[in-house]
Coordinates of C-alpha atoms and ligand atoms in Angstrom, one line a residue:
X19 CA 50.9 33.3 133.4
X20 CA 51.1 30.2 131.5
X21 CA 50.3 29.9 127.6
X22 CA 49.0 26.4 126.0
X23 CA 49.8 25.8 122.6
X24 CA 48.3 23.0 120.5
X25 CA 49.9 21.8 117.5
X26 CA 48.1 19.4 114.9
X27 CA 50.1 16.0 113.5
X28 CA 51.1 16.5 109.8
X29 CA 51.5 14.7 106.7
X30 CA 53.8 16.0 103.9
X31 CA 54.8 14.9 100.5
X32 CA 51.5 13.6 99.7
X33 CA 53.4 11.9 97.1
X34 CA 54.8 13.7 94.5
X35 CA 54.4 17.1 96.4
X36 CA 58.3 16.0 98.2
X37 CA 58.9 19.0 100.4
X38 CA 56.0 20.9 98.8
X39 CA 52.7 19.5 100.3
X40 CA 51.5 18.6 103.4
X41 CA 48.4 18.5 105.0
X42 CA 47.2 18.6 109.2
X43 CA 45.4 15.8 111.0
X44 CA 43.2 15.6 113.9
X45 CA 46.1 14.4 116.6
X46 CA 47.6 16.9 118.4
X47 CA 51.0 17.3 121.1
X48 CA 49.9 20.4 123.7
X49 CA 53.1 22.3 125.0
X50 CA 52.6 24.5 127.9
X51 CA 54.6 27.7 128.8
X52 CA 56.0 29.6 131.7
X53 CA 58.5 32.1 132.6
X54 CA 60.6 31.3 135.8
X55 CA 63.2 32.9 137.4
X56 CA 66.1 30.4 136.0
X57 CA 67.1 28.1 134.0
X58 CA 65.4 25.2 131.8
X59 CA 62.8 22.6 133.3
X60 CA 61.6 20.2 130.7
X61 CA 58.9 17.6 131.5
X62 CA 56.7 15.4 129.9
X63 CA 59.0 14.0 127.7
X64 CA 61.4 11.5 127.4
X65 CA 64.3 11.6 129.7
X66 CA 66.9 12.1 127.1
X67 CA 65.0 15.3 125.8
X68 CA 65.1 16.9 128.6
X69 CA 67.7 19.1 128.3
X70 CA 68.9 22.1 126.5
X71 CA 69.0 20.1 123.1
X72 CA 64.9 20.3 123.7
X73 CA 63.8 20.8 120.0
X74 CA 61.2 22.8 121.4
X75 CA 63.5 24.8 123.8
X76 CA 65.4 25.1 120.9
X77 CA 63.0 27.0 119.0
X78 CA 61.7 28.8 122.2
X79 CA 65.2 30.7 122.4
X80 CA 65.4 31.3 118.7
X81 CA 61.5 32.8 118.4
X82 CA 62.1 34.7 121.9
X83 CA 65.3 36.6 120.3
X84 CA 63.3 37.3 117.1
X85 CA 60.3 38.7 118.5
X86 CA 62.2 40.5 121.4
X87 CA 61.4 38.2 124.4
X88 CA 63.4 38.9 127.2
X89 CA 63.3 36.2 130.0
X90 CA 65.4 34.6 132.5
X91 CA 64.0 31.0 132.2
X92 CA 61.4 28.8 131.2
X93 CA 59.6 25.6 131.8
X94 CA 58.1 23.5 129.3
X95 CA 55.7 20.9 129.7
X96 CA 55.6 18.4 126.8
X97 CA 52.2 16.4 126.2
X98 CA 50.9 14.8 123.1
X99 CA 49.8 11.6 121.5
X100 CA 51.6 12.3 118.0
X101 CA 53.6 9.4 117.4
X102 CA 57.1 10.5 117.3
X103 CA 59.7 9.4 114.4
X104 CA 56.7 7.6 112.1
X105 CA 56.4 10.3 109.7
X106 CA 53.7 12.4 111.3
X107 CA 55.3 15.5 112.0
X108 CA 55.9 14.9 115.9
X109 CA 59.1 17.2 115.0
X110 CA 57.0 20.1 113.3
X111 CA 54.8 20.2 116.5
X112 CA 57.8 21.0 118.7
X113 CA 59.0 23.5 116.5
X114 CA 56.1 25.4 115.9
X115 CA 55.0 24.9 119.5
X116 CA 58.7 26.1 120.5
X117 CA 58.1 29.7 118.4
X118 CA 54.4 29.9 119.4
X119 CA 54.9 30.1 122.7
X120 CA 58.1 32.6 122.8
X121 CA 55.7 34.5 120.8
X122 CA 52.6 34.0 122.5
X123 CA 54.0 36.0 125.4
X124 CA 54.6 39.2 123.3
X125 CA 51.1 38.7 122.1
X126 CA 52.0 37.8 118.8
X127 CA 50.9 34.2 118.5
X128 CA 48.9 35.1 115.2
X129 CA 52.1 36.3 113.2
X130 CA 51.4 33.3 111.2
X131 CA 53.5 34.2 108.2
X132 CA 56.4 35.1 110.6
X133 CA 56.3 31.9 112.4
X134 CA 56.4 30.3 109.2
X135 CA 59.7 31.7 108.0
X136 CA 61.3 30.8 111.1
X137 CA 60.0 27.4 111.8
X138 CA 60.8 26.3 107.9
X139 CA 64.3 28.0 108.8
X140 CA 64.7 25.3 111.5
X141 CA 62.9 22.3 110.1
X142 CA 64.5 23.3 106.4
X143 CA 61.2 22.6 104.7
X144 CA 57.8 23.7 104.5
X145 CA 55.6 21.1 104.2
X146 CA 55.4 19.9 107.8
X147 CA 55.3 22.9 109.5
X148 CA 52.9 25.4 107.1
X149 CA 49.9 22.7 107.7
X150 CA 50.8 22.5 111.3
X151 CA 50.5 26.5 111.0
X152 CA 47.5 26.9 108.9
X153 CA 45.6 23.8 108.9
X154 CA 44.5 21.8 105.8
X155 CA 46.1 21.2 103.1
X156 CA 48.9 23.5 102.1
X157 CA 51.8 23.7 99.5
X158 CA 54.9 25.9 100.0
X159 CA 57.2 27.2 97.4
X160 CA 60.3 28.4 99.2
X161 CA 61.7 31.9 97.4
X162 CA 65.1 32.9 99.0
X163 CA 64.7 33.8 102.6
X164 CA 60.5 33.5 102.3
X165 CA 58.4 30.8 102.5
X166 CA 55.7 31.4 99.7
X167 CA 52.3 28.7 101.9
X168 CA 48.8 28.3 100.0
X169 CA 45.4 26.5 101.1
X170 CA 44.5 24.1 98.8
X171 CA 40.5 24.2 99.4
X172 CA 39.7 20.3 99.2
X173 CA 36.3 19.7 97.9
X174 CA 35.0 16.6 99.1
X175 CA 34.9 15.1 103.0
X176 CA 38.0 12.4 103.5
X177 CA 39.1 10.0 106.2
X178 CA 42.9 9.5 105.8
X179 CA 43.7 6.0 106.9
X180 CA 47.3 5.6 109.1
X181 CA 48.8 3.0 109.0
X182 CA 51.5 3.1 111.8
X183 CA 54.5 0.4 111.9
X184 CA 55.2 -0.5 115.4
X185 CA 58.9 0.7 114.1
X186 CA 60.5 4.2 113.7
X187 CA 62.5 5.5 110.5
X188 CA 64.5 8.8 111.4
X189 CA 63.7 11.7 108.7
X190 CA 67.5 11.6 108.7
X191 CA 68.2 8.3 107.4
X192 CA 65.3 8.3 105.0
X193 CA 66.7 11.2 103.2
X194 CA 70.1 10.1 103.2
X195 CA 69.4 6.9 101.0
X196 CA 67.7 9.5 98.0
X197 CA 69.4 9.8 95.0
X198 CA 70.6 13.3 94.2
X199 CA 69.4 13.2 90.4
X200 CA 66.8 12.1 88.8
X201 CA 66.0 11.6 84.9
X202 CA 63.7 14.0 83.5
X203 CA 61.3 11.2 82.6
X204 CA 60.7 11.1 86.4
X205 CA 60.2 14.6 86.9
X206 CA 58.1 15.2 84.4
X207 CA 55.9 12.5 86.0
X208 CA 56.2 13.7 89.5
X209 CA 55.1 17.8 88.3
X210 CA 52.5 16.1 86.1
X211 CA 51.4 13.8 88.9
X212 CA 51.1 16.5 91.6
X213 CA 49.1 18.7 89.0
X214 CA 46.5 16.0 88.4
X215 CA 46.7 15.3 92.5
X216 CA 45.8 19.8 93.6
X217 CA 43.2 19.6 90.5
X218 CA 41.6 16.8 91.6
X219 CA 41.6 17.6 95.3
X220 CA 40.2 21.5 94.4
X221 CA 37.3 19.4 92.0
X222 CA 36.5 16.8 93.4
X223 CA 37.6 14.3 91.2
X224 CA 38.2 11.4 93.0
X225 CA 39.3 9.3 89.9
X226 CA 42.4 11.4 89.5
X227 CA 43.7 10.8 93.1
X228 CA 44.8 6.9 92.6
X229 CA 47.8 8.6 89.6
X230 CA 47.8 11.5 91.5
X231 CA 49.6 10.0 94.5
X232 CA 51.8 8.3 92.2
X233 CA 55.7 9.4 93.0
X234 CA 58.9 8.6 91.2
X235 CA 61.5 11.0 93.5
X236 CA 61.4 9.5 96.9
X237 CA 59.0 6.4 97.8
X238 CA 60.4 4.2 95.4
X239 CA 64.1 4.0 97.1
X240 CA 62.2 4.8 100.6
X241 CA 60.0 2.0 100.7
X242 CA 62.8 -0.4 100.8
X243 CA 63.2 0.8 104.3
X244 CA 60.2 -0.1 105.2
X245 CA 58.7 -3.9 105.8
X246 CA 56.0 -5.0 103.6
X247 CA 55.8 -1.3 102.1
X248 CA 55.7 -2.8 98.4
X249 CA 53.0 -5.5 99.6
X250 CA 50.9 -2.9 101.2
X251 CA 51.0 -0.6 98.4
X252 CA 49.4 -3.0 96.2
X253 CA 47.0 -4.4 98.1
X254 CA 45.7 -0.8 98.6
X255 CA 45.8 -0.2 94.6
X256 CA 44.0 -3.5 94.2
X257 CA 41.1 -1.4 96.8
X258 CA 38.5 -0.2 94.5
X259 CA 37.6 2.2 97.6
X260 CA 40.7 3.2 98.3
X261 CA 41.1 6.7 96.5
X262 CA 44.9 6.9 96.9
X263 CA 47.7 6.2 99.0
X264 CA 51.3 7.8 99.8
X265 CA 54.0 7.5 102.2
X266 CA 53.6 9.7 105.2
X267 CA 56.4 12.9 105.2
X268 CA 59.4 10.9 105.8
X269 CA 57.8 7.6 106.6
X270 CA 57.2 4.5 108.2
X271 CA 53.9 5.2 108.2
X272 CA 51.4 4.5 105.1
X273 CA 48.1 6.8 104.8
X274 CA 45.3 5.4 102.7
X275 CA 42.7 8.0 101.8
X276 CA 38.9 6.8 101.8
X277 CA 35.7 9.2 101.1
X278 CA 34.1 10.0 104.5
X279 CA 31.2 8.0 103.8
X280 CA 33.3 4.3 103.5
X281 CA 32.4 3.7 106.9
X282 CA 33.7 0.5 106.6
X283 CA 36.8 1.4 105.4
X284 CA 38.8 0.8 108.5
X285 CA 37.7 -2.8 108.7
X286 CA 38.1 -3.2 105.2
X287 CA 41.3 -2.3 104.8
X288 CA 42.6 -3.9 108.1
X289 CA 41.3 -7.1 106.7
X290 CA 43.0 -6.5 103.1
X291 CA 46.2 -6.4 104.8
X292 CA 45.9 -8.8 107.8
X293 CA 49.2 -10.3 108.5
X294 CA 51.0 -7.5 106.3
X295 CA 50.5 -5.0 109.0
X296 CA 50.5 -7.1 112.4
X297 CA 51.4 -5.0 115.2
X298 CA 50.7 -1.9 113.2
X299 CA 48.4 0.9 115.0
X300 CA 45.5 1.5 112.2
X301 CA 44.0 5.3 113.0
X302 CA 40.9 7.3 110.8
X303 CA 42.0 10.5 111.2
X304 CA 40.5 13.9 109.8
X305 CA 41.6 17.1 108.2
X306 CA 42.5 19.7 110.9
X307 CA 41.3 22.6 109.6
X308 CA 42.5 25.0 112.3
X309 CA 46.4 24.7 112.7
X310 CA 48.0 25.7 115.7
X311 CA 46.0 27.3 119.1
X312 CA 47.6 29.3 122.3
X313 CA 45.6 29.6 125.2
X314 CA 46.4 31.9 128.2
X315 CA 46.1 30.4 132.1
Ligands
LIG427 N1 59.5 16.3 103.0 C1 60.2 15.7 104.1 C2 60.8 14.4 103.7 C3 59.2 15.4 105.2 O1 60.1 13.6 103.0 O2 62.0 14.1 104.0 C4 59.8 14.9 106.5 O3 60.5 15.8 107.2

């Protein structure tokens, strides 16, 4: 028996929402499991992941001893087209696919809440991995040992805009350059800002989502990672159609939000930024609403 699991790209932070809020997109990675007699046999990957180190494998193990899985080995077949260190949750997907699958062959694969807790346990925040669970848009409070995960019911139909550098920025690095204080004048904003942002998703006010996105705790130090980042993000201000935009989870990627109906959107805002983002990959992506799937073969 084999088991297929799906897992949805994700985009955290949305913002102010820094290890709170995430959301999942329409591009997936697909994992498949099997049992085998022995050892580890990792493919579809890059040569240098396959190994024990697997992130997936890694979780595999962890999620079989939880949920009582006994086995003797296991092969793991890695496919996907989430683009991997650009701040779209390529790591998330292996995690979650990783507990899924151990799981999955204790026919528990809908122990959502339970997979939760473990994968923020590995990933060591919520925001990537709830949305990759439950679809949507999702913010986490973490209480102690429990992962506290809400849908944020969005009212209106948008297209989120990536903007993908050619480039990778490691989550690693990109929190290592954050300050560890900040003055209360910027937290105040960023609470206040992520407020206005869940209110005006849940209503449908699109005229609160251009503040809403504002941030004062992490984009500001992490765009100076990024080439262009300042450019880009006011070009998009400057786009009357452009409802908001943020720095992907950990960046390099940008996302620009547009209302579904902008069907120009795309082309606009390729256009807008022309030279700025040469060599970038430009997707329209949507709102997964569905989170992770297993399939049995
Ligand atoms: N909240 C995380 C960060 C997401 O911004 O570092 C990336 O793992």
């Amino acid at each position: 028996m084999k088991v297929r699991v799906r897992v949805p790209a994700t985009s955290a932070n949305l913002g102010p929402g820094f290890d709170v809020s995430g959301l999942a997109l329409t591009i997936y990675n697909e994992f498949i499991f099997e049992l085998i007699e022995e050892g580890i046999d990792i493919t579809g990957c890059p040569e240098q992941f396959c190994n024990e180190d697997n992130m997936t494998y890694q979780a595999f193990r962890m999620a079989a001893k939880r949920c009582g899985l006994e086995y003797t080995g296991v092969r793991i077949d890695c496919q996907g087209d989430v683009p991997y260190t650009r701040g779209l949750g390529s790591s998330s997907t292996c995690i979650v696919a990783g507990i899924v699958g151990a799981y999955a062959f204790m026919d528990r694969c809908e122990e959502r809440k339970e997979i939760l807790n473990l994968a923020t346990m590995i990933e060591g925040h919520p925001d990537n991995v709830a949305p990759a669970i439950y679809g949507g848009m999702t913010v986490s409070v973490m209480e102690e040992e429990e992962v506290v995960t809400l849908s944020i019911p969005i009212k209106h139909d948008y297209r989120f805009v990536a903007l993908i550098p050619p480039f990778t920025l490691s989550t690693e690095k990109s929190r290592s350059i954050l300050p560890t204080e900040i003055s209360r004048k910027d937290a105040i904003k960023n609470v206040s800002h992520l407020a206005l942002l869940v209110a005006s998703l849940i209503n449908g006010f699109d005229e609160g989502l251009k503040t809403g996105f504002k941030d004062h705790l992490h984009q500001p130090y992490r765009g100076h990672l990024i080439e262009n980042y300042f450019d880009i993000m006011a070009e998009l201000k400057n786009d009357n159609d452009v409802l908001g935009a943020y720095l992907s989870g950990a960046g390099p990627t940008i996302m620009a939000v547009i209302r579904a109906e902008d069907k120009m959107g795309v082309v606009r805002i390729k256009e807008r930024l022309g030279t700025l983002i040469e060599g970038w990959e430009v997707r329209k992506l949507e709102l997964d609403m569905r989170g992770y799937t297993a399939d049995y073969e």
